[in-house]
mmCIF file of C-alpha atoms in Angstrom:
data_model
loop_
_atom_site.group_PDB
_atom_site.id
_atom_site.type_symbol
_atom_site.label_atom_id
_atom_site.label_comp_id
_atom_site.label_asym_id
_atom_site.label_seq_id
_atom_site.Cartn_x
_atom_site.Cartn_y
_atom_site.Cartn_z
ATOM 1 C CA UNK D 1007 -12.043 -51.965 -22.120
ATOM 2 C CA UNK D 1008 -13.698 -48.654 -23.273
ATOM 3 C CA UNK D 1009 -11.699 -45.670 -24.640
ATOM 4 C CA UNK D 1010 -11.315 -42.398 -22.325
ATOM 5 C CA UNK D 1011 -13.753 -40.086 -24.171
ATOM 6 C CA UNK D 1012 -12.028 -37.725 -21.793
ATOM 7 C CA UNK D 1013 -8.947 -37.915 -23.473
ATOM 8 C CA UNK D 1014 -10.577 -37.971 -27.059
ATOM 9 C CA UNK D 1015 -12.314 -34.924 -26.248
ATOM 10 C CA UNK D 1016 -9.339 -32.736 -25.147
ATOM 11 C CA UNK D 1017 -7.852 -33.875 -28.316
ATOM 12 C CA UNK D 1018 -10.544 -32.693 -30.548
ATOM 13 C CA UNK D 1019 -11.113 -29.879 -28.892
ATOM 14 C CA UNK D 1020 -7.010 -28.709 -28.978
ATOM 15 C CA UNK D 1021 -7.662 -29.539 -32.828
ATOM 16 C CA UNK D 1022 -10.848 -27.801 -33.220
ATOM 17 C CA UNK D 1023 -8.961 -24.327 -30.991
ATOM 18 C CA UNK D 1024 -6.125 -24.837 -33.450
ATOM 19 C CA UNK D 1025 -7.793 -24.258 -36.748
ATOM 20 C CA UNK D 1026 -10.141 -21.334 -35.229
ATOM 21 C CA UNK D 1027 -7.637 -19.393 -34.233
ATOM 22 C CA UNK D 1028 -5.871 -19.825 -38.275
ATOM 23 C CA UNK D 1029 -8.780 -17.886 -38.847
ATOM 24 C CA UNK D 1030 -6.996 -14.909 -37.947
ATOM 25 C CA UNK D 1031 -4.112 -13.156 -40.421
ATOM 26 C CA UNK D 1032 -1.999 -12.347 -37.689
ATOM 27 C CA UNK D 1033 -1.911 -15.511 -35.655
ATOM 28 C CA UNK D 1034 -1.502 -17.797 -39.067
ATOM 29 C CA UNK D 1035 1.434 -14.770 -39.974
ATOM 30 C CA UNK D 1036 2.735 -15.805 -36.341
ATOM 31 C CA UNK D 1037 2.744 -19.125 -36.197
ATOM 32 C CA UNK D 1038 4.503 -19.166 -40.151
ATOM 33 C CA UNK D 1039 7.307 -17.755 -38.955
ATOM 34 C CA UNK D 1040 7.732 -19.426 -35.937
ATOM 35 C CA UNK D 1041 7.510 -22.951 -37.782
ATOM 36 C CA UNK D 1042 10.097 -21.556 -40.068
ATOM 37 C CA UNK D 1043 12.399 -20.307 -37.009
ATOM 38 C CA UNK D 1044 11.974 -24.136 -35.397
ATOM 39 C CA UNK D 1045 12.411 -25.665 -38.171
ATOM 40 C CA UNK D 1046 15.529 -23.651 -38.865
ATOM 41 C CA UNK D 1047 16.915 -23.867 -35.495
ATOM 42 C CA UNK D 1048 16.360 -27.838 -36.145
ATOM 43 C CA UNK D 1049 18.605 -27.804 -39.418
ATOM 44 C CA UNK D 1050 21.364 -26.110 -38.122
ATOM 45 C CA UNK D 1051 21.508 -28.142 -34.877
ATOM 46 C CA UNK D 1052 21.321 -31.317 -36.246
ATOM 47 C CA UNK D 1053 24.324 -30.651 -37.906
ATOM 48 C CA UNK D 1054 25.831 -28.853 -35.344
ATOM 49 C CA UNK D 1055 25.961 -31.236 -32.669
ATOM 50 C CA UNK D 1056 28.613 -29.544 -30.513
ATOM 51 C CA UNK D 1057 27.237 -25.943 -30.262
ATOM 52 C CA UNK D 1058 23.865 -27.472 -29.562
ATOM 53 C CA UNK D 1059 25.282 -29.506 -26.681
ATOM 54 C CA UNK D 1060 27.777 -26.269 -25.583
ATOM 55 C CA UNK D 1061 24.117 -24.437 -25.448
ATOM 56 C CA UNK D 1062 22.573 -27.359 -22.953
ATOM 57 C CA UNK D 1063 25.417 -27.478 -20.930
ATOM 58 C CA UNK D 1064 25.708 -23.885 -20.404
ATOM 59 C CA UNK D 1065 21.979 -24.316 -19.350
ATOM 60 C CA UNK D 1066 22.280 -27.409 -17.156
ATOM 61 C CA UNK D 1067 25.227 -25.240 -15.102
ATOM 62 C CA UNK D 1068 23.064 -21.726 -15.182
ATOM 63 C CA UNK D 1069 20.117 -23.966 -13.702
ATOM 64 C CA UNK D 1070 22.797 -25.759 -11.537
ATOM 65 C CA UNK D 1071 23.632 -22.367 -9.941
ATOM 66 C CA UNK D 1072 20.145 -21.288 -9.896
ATOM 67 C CA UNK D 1073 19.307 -24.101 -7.825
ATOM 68 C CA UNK D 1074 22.691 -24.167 -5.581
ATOM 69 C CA UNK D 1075 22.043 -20.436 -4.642
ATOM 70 C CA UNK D 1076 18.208 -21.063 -4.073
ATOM 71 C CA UNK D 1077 19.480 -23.749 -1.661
ATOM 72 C CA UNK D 1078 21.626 -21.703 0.152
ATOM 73 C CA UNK D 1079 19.330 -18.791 0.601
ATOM 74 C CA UNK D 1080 16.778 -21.848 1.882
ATOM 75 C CA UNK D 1081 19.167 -22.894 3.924
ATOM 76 C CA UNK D 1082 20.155 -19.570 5.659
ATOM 77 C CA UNK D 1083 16.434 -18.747 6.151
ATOM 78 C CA UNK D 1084 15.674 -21.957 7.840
ATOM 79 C CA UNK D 1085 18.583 -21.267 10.643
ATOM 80 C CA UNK D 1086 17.301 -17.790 11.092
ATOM 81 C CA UNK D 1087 13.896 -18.605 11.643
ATOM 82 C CA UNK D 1088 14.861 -21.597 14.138
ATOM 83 C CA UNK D 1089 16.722 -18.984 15.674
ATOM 84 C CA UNK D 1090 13.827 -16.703 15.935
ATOM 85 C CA UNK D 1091 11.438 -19.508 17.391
ATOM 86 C CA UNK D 1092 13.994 -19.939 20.303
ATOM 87 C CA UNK D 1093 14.875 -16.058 20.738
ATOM 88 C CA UNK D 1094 11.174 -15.325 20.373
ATOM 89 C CA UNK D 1095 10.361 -16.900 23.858
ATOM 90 C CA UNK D 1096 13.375 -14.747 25.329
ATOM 91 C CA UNK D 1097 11.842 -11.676 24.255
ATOM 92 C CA UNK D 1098 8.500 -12.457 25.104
ATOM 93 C CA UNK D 1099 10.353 -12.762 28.846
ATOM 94 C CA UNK D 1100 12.520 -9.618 28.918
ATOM 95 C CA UNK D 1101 9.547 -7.352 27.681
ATOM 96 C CA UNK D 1102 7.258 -9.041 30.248
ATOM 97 C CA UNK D 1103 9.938 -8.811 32.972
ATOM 98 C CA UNK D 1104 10.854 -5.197 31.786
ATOM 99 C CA UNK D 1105 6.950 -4.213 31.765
ATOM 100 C CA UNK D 1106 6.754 -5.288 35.538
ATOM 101 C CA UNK D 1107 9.560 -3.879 36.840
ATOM 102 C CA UNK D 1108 7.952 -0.307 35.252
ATOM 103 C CA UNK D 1109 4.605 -1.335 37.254
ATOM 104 C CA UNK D 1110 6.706 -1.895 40.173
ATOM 105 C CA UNK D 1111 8.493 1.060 39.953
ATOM 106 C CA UNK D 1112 5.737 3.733 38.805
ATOM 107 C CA UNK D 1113 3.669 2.391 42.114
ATOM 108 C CA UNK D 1114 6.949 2.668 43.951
ATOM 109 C CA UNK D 1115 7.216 6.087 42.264
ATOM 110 C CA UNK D 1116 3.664 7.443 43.500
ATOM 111 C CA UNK D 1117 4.068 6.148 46.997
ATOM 112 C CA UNK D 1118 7.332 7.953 47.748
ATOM 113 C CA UNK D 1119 5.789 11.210 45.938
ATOM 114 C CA UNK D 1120 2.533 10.811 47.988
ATOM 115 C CA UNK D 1121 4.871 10.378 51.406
ATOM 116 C CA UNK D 1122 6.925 13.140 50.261
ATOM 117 C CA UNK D 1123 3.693 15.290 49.488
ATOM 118 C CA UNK D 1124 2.099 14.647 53.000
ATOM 119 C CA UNK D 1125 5.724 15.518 54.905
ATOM 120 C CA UNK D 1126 7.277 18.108 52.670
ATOM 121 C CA UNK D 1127 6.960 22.296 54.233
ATOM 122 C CA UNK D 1128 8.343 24.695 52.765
ATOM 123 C CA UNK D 1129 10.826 25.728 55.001
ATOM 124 C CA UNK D 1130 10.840 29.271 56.441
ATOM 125 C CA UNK D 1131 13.731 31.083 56.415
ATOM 126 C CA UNK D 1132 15.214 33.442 59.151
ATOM 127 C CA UNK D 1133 14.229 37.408 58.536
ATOM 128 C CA UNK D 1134 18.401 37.890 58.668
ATOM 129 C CA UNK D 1135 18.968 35.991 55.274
ATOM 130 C CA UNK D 1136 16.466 38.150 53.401
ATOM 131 C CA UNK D 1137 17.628 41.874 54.799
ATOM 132 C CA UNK D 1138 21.748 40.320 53.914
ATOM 133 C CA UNK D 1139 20.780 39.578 49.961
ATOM 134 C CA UNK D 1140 18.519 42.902 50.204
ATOM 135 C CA UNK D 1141 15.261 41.824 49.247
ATOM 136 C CA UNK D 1142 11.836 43.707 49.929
ATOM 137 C CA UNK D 1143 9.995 40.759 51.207
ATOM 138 C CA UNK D 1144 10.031 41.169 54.732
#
């Protein structure tokens, strides 16, 4: 079976990326001190087994509530947008039904003004009730 130039080439290449960017002062300055950090960080934890597994727990339980309030919050979303499907429909019903009954009632509206309109006088009054409150328009 033939070898995965595929694979062979990503290698290479990550290689050949490596050493061009040593080229530069800073990033060979950077990556220095962050060897010596690891490698540091590697010393002291090997023999410090305790505080190094006091750090992992401490992650494992941060992560643990991470993932226990991201739950919850999933959760909680999920009933409230069920609930919104099946109130949606209910809406959709009263503003439909609430729309009508405004159609209704403006056409309702315009045919009692339009009777009204048609029937309503202004009524005349007798000449007595303007001499009693004195006025001049007789």
């Amino acid at each position: 079976m033939k070898e995965s130039k595929f694979v062979k080439g990503m290698v290479i290449g990550a290689i050949a990326g490596a050493g061009l960017s040593l080229l530069d002062r800073v990033t060979r300055e950077e990556v220095k001190y962050k060897i010596r950090t690891v490698s540091s960080d590697v010393k002291y934890y090997s023999q410090n087994r305790e505080d190094l597994k006091m750090k992992l727990q401490e992650k494992a339980d941060q992560i643990h509530t991470v993932y226990n309030q991201f739950s919850q919050d999933a959760q909680y979303l999920s009933v409230k947008v069920d609930e919104l499907k099946t109130l949606t429909p209910q809406v959709k019903t009263l503003v439909t039904d609430t729309k009508d009954a405004f159609v209704h009632s403006k056409e309702e509206y315009k045919t009692i003004v339009k009777n009204e309109e048609d029937q309503f006088e202004m009524p005349v009054l007798p000449d007595e009730v303007y001499e009693e409150k004195g006025s001049s328009f007789s």
